[in-house]
PDB file of C-alpha atoms and ligand atoms in Angstrom:
ATOM      1  CA  UNK A   1     -34.785  76.370 107.445  1.00  0.00           C
ATOM      2  CA  UNK A   2     -32.267  79.192 107.817  1.00  0.00           C
ATOM      3  CA  UNK A   3     -29.026  77.997 109.472  1.00  0.00           C
ATOM      4  CA  UNK A   4     -27.072  81.272 109.476  1.00  0.00           C
ATOM      5  CA  UNK A   5     -27.616  83.660 112.369  1.00  0.00           C
ATOM      6  CA  UNK A   6     -28.270  86.989 110.640  1.00  0.00           C
ATOM      7  CA  UNK A   7     -26.501  88.806 113.492  1.00  0.00           C
ATOM      8  CA  UNK A   8     -23.252  87.018 112.656  1.00  0.00           C
ATOM      9  CA  UNK A   9     -22.192  89.072 109.700  1.00  0.00           C
ATOM     10  CA  UNK A  10     -19.238  88.111 107.536  1.00  0.00           C
ATOM     11  CA  UNK A  11     -17.348  91.117 108.861  1.00  0.00           C
ATOM     12  CA  UNK A  12     -17.965  90.132 112.492  1.00  0.00           C
ATOM     13  CA  UNK A  13     -17.021  86.535 111.771  1.00  0.00           C
ATOM     14  CA  UNK A  14     -13.695  87.527 110.189  1.00  0.00           C
ATOM     15  CA  UNK A  15     -12.921  89.966 113.005  1.00  0.00           C
ATOM     16  CA  UNK A  16     -13.562  87.196 115.519  1.00  0.00           C
ATOM     17  CA  UNK A  17     -11.290  84.757 113.711  1.00  0.00           C
ATOM     18  CA  UNK A  18      -8.507  87.336 113.517  1.00  0.00           C
ATOM     19  CA  UNK A  19      -8.837  88.254 117.184  1.00  0.00           C
ATOM     20  CA  UNK A  20      -8.807  84.649 118.399  1.00  0.00           C
ATOM     21  CA  UNK A  21      -5.949  83.790 116.057  1.00  0.00           C
ATOM     22  CA  UNK A  22      -3.859  86.692 117.327  1.00  0.00           C
ATOM     23  CA  UNK A  23      -4.443  85.696 120.932  1.00  0.00           C
ATOM     24  CA  UNK A  24      -3.541  82.084 120.257  1.00  0.00           C
ATOM     25  CA  UNK A  25      -0.426  83.143 118.362  1.00  0.00           C
ATOM     26  CA  UNK A  26       0.972  85.435 121.048  1.00  0.00           C
ATOM     27  CA  UNK A  27       0.294  82.869 123.722  1.00  0.00           C
ATOM     28  CA  UNK A  28       1.790  80.031 121.693  1.00  0.00           C
ATOM     29  CA  UNK A  29       4.822  82.162 120.908  1.00  0.00           C
ATOM     30  CA  UNK A  30       5.460  82.687 124.581  1.00  0.00           C
ATOM     31  CA  UNK A  31       5.392  78.986 125.400  1.00  0.00           C
ATOM     32  CA  UNK A  32       7.469  78.122 122.324  1.00  0.00           C
ATOM     33  CA  UNK A  33      10.051  80.793 123.159  1.00  0.00           C
ATOM     34  CA  UNK A  34      10.389  79.403 126.645  1.00  0.00           C
ATOM     35  CA  UNK A  35      10.669  75.799 125.534  1.00  0.00           C
ATOM     36  CA  UNK A  36       7.502  74.886 127.382  1.00  0.00           C
ATOM     37  CA  UNK A  37       4.195  73.370 126.521  1.00  0.00           C
ATOM     38  CA  UNK A  38       1.187  75.020 128.073  1.00  0.00           C
ATOM     39  CA  UNK A  39       0.759  73.511 131.570  1.00  0.00           C
ATOM     40  CA  UNK A  40      -2.655  72.179 132.468  1.00  0.00           C
ATOM     41  CA  UNK A  41      -4.584  74.838 134.341  1.00  0.00           C
ATOM     42  CA  UNK A  42      -2.171  77.679 133.417  1.00  0.00           C
ATOM     43  CA  UNK A  43      -4.791  80.331 133.000  1.00  0.00           C
ATOM     44  CA  UNK A  44      -3.745  83.678 131.636  1.00  0.00           C
ATOM     45  CA  UNK A  45      -5.196  86.679 133.421  1.00  0.00           C
ATOM     46  CA  UNK A  46      -5.700  90.125 132.023  1.00  0.00           C
ATOM     47  CA  UNK A  47      -3.553  92.633 133.880  1.00  0.00           C
ATOM     48  CA  UNK A  48      -2.663  96.264 133.412  1.00  0.00           C
ATOM     49  CA  UNK A  49       0.957  97.325 133.041  1.00  0.00           C
ATOM     50  CA  UNK A  50       2.520 100.765 132.839  1.00  0.00           C
ATOM     51  CA  UNK A  51       5.098 100.470 130.051  1.00  0.00           C
ATOM     52  CA  UNK A  52       6.931 103.477 128.662  1.00  0.00           C
ATOM     53  CA  UNK A  53       4.284 105.795 130.068  1.00  0.00           C
ATOM     54  CA  UNK A  54       1.393 103.914 128.464  1.00  0.00           C
ATOM     55  CA  UNK A  55      -1.159 101.650 130.094  1.00  0.00           C
ATOM     56  CA  UNK A  56      -1.040  98.260 128.374  1.00  0.00           C
ATOM     57  CA  UNK A  57      -3.625  95.548 128.976  1.00  0.00           C
ATOM     58  CA  UNK A  58      -2.226  92.084 128.459  1.00  0.00           C
ATOM     59  CA  UNK A  59      -3.098  88.454 129.218  1.00  0.00           C
ATOM     60  CA  UNK A  60      -0.354  86.990 131.376  1.00  0.00           C
ATOM     61  CA  UNK A  61       0.292  83.437 132.605  1.00  0.00           C
ATOM     62  CA  UNK A  62       1.205  82.990 136.296  1.00  0.00           C
ATOM     63  CA  UNK A  63       4.792  81.872 135.576  1.00  0.00           C
ATOM     64  CA  UNK A  64       5.443  84.384 132.791  1.00  0.00           C
ATOM     65  CA  UNK A  65       8.482  86.636 133.080  1.00  0.00           C
ATOM     66  CA  UNK A  66       8.467  90.317 132.289  1.00  0.00           C
ATOM     67  CA  UNK A  67      10.973  89.763 129.461  1.00  0.00           C
ATOM     68  CA  UNK A  68       8.626  87.296 127.790  1.00  0.00           C
ATOM     69  CA  UNK A  69       5.632  89.568 128.161  1.00  0.00           C
ATOM     70  CA  UNK A  70       7.500  92.551 126.744  1.00  0.00           C
ATOM     71  CA  UNK A  71       8.909  90.646 123.788  1.00  0.00           C
ATOM     72  CA  UNK A  72       6.188  88.176 122.851  1.00  0.00           C
ATOM     73  CA  UNK A  73       2.994  89.869 124.015  1.00  0.00           C
ATOM     74  CA  UNK A  74       3.783  93.583 123.638  1.00  0.00           C
ATOM     75  CA  UNK A  75       6.223  93.411 120.724  1.00  0.00           C
ATOM     76  CA  UNK A  76       8.952  95.311 122.580  1.00  0.00           C
ATOM     77  CA  UNK A  77      11.836  93.246 121.248  1.00  0.00           C
ATOM     78  CA  UNK A  78      14.470  95.823 122.186  1.00  0.00           C
ATOM     79  CA  UNK A  79      14.620  93.945 125.481  1.00  0.00           C
ATOM     80  CA  UNK A  80      16.956  91.057 124.632  1.00  0.00           C
ATOM     81  CA  UNK A  81      17.130  87.579 126.081  1.00  0.00           C
ATOM     82  CA  UNK A  82      20.620  86.208 126.580  1.00  0.00           C
ATOM     83  CA  UNK A  83      20.936  83.709 129.420  1.00  0.00           C
ATOM     84  CA  UNK A  84      17.301  83.951 130.569  1.00  0.00           C
ATOM     85  CA  UNK A  85      18.505  83.215 134.106  1.00  0.00           C
ATOM     86  CA  UNK A  86      19.702  86.470 135.673  1.00  0.00           C
ATOM     87  CA  UNK A  87      23.348  86.323 134.680  1.00  0.00           C
ATOM     88  CA  UNK A  88      24.018  88.474 131.609  1.00  0.00           C
ATOM     89  CA  UNK A  89      21.947  91.674 131.854  1.00  0.00           C
ATOM     90  CA  UNK A  90      20.787  91.636 128.212  1.00  0.00           C
ATOM     91  CA  UNK A  91      17.184  91.894 129.411  1.00  0.00           C
ATOM     92  CA  UNK A  92      17.716  94.931 131.671  1.00  0.00           C
ATOM     93  CA  UNK A  93      14.786  97.341 131.902  1.00  0.00           C
ATOM     94  CA  UNK A  94      13.977 100.011 134.447  1.00  0.00           C
ATOM     95  CA  UNK A  95      11.290  99.408 137.035  1.00  0.00           C
ATOM     96  CA  UNK A  96      10.644 102.593 139.001  1.00  0.00           C
ATOM     97  CA  UNK A  97      14.035 103.830 137.752  1.00  0.00           C
ATOM     98  CA  UNK A  98      15.870 100.742 139.056  1.00  0.00           C
ATOM     99  CA  UNK A  99      17.743  98.552 136.531  1.00  0.00           C
ATOM    100  CA  UNK A 100      16.003  95.177 136.683  1.00  0.00           C
ATOM    101  CA  UNK A 101      16.588  91.843 134.942  1.00  0.00           C
ATOM    102  CA  UNK A 102      13.307  91.366 133.114  1.00  0.00           C
ATOM    103  CA  UNK A 103      13.991  87.633 132.712  1.00  0.00           C
ATOM    104  CA  UNK A 104      14.011  87.206 136.476  1.00  0.00           C
ATOM    105  CA  UNK A 105      10.806  88.905 137.619  1.00  0.00           C
ATOM    106  CA  UNK A 106       7.284  87.664 137.107  1.00  0.00           C
ATOM    107  CA  UNK A 107       5.064  89.987 135.142  1.00  0.00           C
ATOM    108  CA  UNK A 108       2.266  89.609 137.689  1.00  0.00           C
ATOM    109  CA  UNK A 109       4.524  91.251 140.294  1.00  0.00           C
ATOM    110  CA  UNK A 110       4.949  94.324 138.077  1.00  0.00           C
ATOM    111  CA  UNK A 111       1.365  95.558 138.213  1.00  0.00           C
ATOM    112  CA  UNK A 112       2.256  98.586 140.312  1.00  0.00           C
ATOM    113  CA  UNK A 113       5.613  99.308 138.712  1.00  0.00           C
ATOM    114  CA  UNK A 114       6.620 101.914 136.156  1.00  0.00           C
ATOM    115  CA  UNK A 115       8.381  99.898 133.469  1.00  0.00           C
ATOM    116  CA  UNK A 116      10.725 101.494 130.939  1.00  0.00           C
ATOM    117  CA  UNK A 117      12.305  99.720 128.001  1.00  0.00           C
ATOM    118  CA  UNK A 118      14.815 100.970 125.461  1.00  0.00           C
ATOM    119  CA  UNK A 119      11.931 101.792 123.089  1.00  0.00           C
ATOM    120  CA  UNK A 120      10.698 104.397 125.562  1.00  0.00           C
ATOM    121  CA  UNK A 121      13.887 106.466 125.732  1.00  0.00           C
ATOM    122  CA  UNK A 122      13.597 108.341 122.460  1.00  0.00           C
ATOM    123  CA  UNK A 123      12.019 111.776 122.845  1.00  0.00           C
ATOM    124  CA  UNK A 124       8.716 112.530 121.057  1.00  0.00           C
ATOM    125  CA  UNK A 125      10.559 114.514 118.378  1.00  0.00           C
ATOM    126  CA  UNK A 126      12.790 111.534 117.594  1.00  0.00           C
ATOM    127  CA  UNK A 127      15.918 112.689 119.406  1.00  0.00           C
ATOM    128  CA  UNK A 128      17.944 109.918 120.974  1.00  0.00           C
ATOM    129  CA  UNK A 129      18.341 109.826 124.740  1.00  0.00           C
ATOM    130  CA  UNK A 130      21.734 111.324 125.764  1.00  0.00           C
ATOM    131  CA  UNK A 131      22.995 107.863 126.687  1.00  0.00           C
ATOM    132  CA  UNK A 132      22.017 106.492 123.273  1.00  0.00           C
ATOM    133  CA  UNK A 133      23.613 109.473 121.554  1.00  0.00           C
ATOM    134  CA  UNK A 134      26.779 109.111 123.606  1.00  0.00           C
ATOM    135  CA  UNK A 135      27.010 105.379 122.853  1.00  0.00           C
ATOM    136  CA  UNK A 136      26.734 106.151 119.137  1.00  0.00           C
ATOM    137  CA  UNK A 137      29.400 108.844 119.307  1.00  0.00           C
ATOM    138  CA  UNK A 138      31.694 106.608 121.368  1.00  0.00           C
ATOM    139  CA  UNK A 139      31.219 103.637 119.009  1.00  0.00           C
ATOM    140  CA  UNK A 140      30.382 101.631 122.116  1.00  0.00           C
ATOM    141  CA  UNK A 141      28.629  98.578 120.622  1.00  0.00           C
ATOM    142  CA  UNK A 142      30.254  95.944 118.497  1.00  0.00           C
ATOM    143  CA  UNK A 143      27.617  93.320 117.673  1.00  0.00           C
ATOM    144  CA  UNK A 144      25.055  95.325 119.636  1.00  0.00           C
ATOM    145  CA  UNK A 145      23.258  92.442 121.309  1.00  0.00           C
ATOM    146  CA  UNK A 146      24.020  93.630 124.828  1.00  0.00           C
ATOM    147  CA  UNK A 147      23.513  97.293 123.962  1.00  0.00           C
ATOM    148  CA  UNK A 148      19.872  97.793 125.058  1.00  0.00           C
ATOM    149  CA  UNK A 149      20.702  96.320 128.449  1.00  0.00           C
ATOM    150  CA  UNK A 150      23.832  98.453 128.753  1.00  0.00           C
ATOM    151  CA  UNK A 151      21.803 101.531 127.848  1.00  0.00           C
ATOM    152  CA  UNK A 152      19.111 100.850 130.430  1.00  0.00           C
ATOM    153  CA  UNK A 153      21.699 100.222 133.163  1.00  0.00           C
ATOM    154  CA  UNK A 154      23.474 103.453 132.232  1.00  0.00           C
ATOM    155  CA  UNK A 155      20.223 105.429 132.264  1.00  0.00           C
ATOM    156  CA  UNK A 156      19.371 103.986 135.681  1.00  0.00           C
ATOM    157  CA  UNK A 157      22.851 104.815 136.950  1.00  0.00           C
ATOM    158  CA  UNK A 158      22.713 108.433 135.745  1.00  0.00           C
ATOM    159  CA  UNK A 159      19.284 109.002 137.269  1.00  0.00           C
ATOM    160  CA  UNK A 160      20.619 107.890 140.636  1.00  0.00           C
ATOM    161  CA  UNK A 161      24.041 109.524 140.193  1.00  0.00           C
ATOM    162  CA  UNK A 162      24.157 112.158 137.425  1.00  0.00           C
ATOM    163  CA  UNK A 163      27.899 112.721 137.776  1.00  0.00           C
ATOM    164  CA  UNK A 164      29.595 109.365 138.384  1.00  0.00           C
ATOM    165  CA  UNK A 165      33.294 108.700 138.370  1.00  0.00           C
ATOM    166  CA  UNK A 166      34.482 106.175 135.795  1.00  0.00           C
ATOM    167  CA  UNK A 167      34.814 103.618 138.565  1.00  0.00           C
ATOM    168  CA  UNK A 168      31.242 104.276 139.696  1.00  0.00           C
ATOM    169  CA  UNK A 169      30.102 103.880 136.099  1.00  0.00           C
ATOM    170  CA  UNK A 170      31.985 100.586 135.902  1.00  0.00           C
ATOM    171  CA  UNK A 171      30.151  99.371 138.977  1.00  0.00           C
ATOM    172  CA  UNK A 172      26.842 100.625 137.562  1.00  0.00           C
ATOM    173  CA  UNK A 173      27.283  98.510 134.444  1.00  0.00           C
ATOM    174  CA  UNK A 174      28.820  95.535 136.247  1.00  0.00           C
ATOM    175  CA  UNK A 175      25.655  93.494 135.794  1.00  0.00           C
ATOM    176  CA  UNK A 176      25.844  93.652 132.005  1.00  0.00           C
ATOM    177  CA  UNK A 177      28.041  91.134 130.234  1.00  0.00           C
ATOM    178  CA  UNK A 178      29.383  91.979 126.785  1.00  0.00           C
ATOM    179  CA  UNK A 179      30.520  88.961 124.798  1.00  0.00           C
ATOM    180  CA  UNK A 180      32.392  91.287 122.440  1.00  0.00           C
ATOM    181  CA  UNK A 181      34.391  92.716 125.347  1.00  0.00           C
ATOM    182  CA  UNK A 182      33.419  96.284 124.587  1.00  0.00           C
ATOM    183  CA  UNK A 183      33.412  97.313 128.236  1.00  0.00           C
ATOM    184  CA  UNK A 184      35.768 100.288 127.974  1.00  0.00           C
ATOM    185  CA  UNK A 185      33.820 101.675 125.018  1.00  0.00           C
ATOM    186  CA  UNK A 186      30.600 101.502 127.018  1.00  0.00           C
ATOM    187  CA  UNK A 187      32.296 103.311 129.897  1.00  0.00           C
ATOM    188  CA  UNK A 188      33.505 105.945 127.425  1.00  0.00           C
ATOM    189  CA  UNK A 189      29.872 106.283 126.365  1.00  0.00           C
ATOM    190  CA  UNK A 190      28.621 106.747 129.913  1.00  0.00           C
ATOM    191  CA  UNK A 191      31.214 109.432 130.634  1.00  0.00           C
ATOM    192  CA  UNK A 192      30.322 111.181 127.365  1.00  0.00           C
ATOM    193  CA  UNK A 193      26.628 111.035 128.303  1.00  0.00           C
ATOM    194  CA  UNK A 194      27.461 112.881 131.521  1.00  0.00           C
ATOM    195  CA  UNK A 195      28.838 115.712 129.408  1.00  0.00           C
ATOM    196  CA  UNK A 196      25.926 115.704 126.964  1.00  0.00           C
ATOM    197  CA  UNK A 197      23.596 115.881 129.956  1.00  0.00           C
TER     198      UNK A 197
HETATM  199  S1  FES B 201      18.608  87.391 129.849  1.00  0.00           S
HETATM  200 FE1  FES B 201      18.124  88.258 131.745  1.00  0.00          FE
HETATM  201  S2  FES B 201      19.994  88.345 132.816  1.00  0.00           S
HETATM  202 FE2  FES B 201      20.473  87.278 130.954  1.00  0.00          FE
HETATM  203  S1  FES B 202      28.569  94.482 121.785  1.00  0.00           S
HETATM  204 FE1  FES B 202      28.427  92.346 121.305  1.00  0.00          FE
HETATM  205  S2  FES B 202      27.773  91.460 123.194  1.00  0.00           S
HETATM  206 FE2  FES B 202      28.212  93.505 123.689  1.00  0.00          FE
END
């Protein structure tokens, strides 16, 4: 008697194992990163997100935050997690051009939004975004952990107000905490970005 289904080739079998393993890993990573065990009945649903101008299909749990999805499902680890409770701004991304704490919005609510992360700012030819370039030239970061969030807030600010005063820039970045205290250097960077255009 032949026990092996001839349609299940070795290649198909291995591809299946890899695919199921990858899915289990990304899902497990999310729960581990959030200090949770998978709740009974927490069914992930496939949704479509617009991230950095690309359509991304991803399985998302009902209680999953955008920061977790970006980092642990889509590999966009430029979005940092600091407090994970809407206090520090490390996770700031743009949603329809508005700086948004990605740790404090559910991914399922983002289905119609245009999401931008720090990975999406670089131009196709590799040039840095003017804000990134200005932050480099102004030596704005120290440890750099808050930098992606500061960048995204600055980009959002300059889209809404391309020529801010220093005080307006201060207010624009007020939601981003810097443990290194590099606030003035970030403001220098924003004002330099205004000149770079
Ligand atoms: S990690 Fe989102 S506000 Fe701190
Ligand atoms: S540069 Fe270190 S937290 Fe801001």
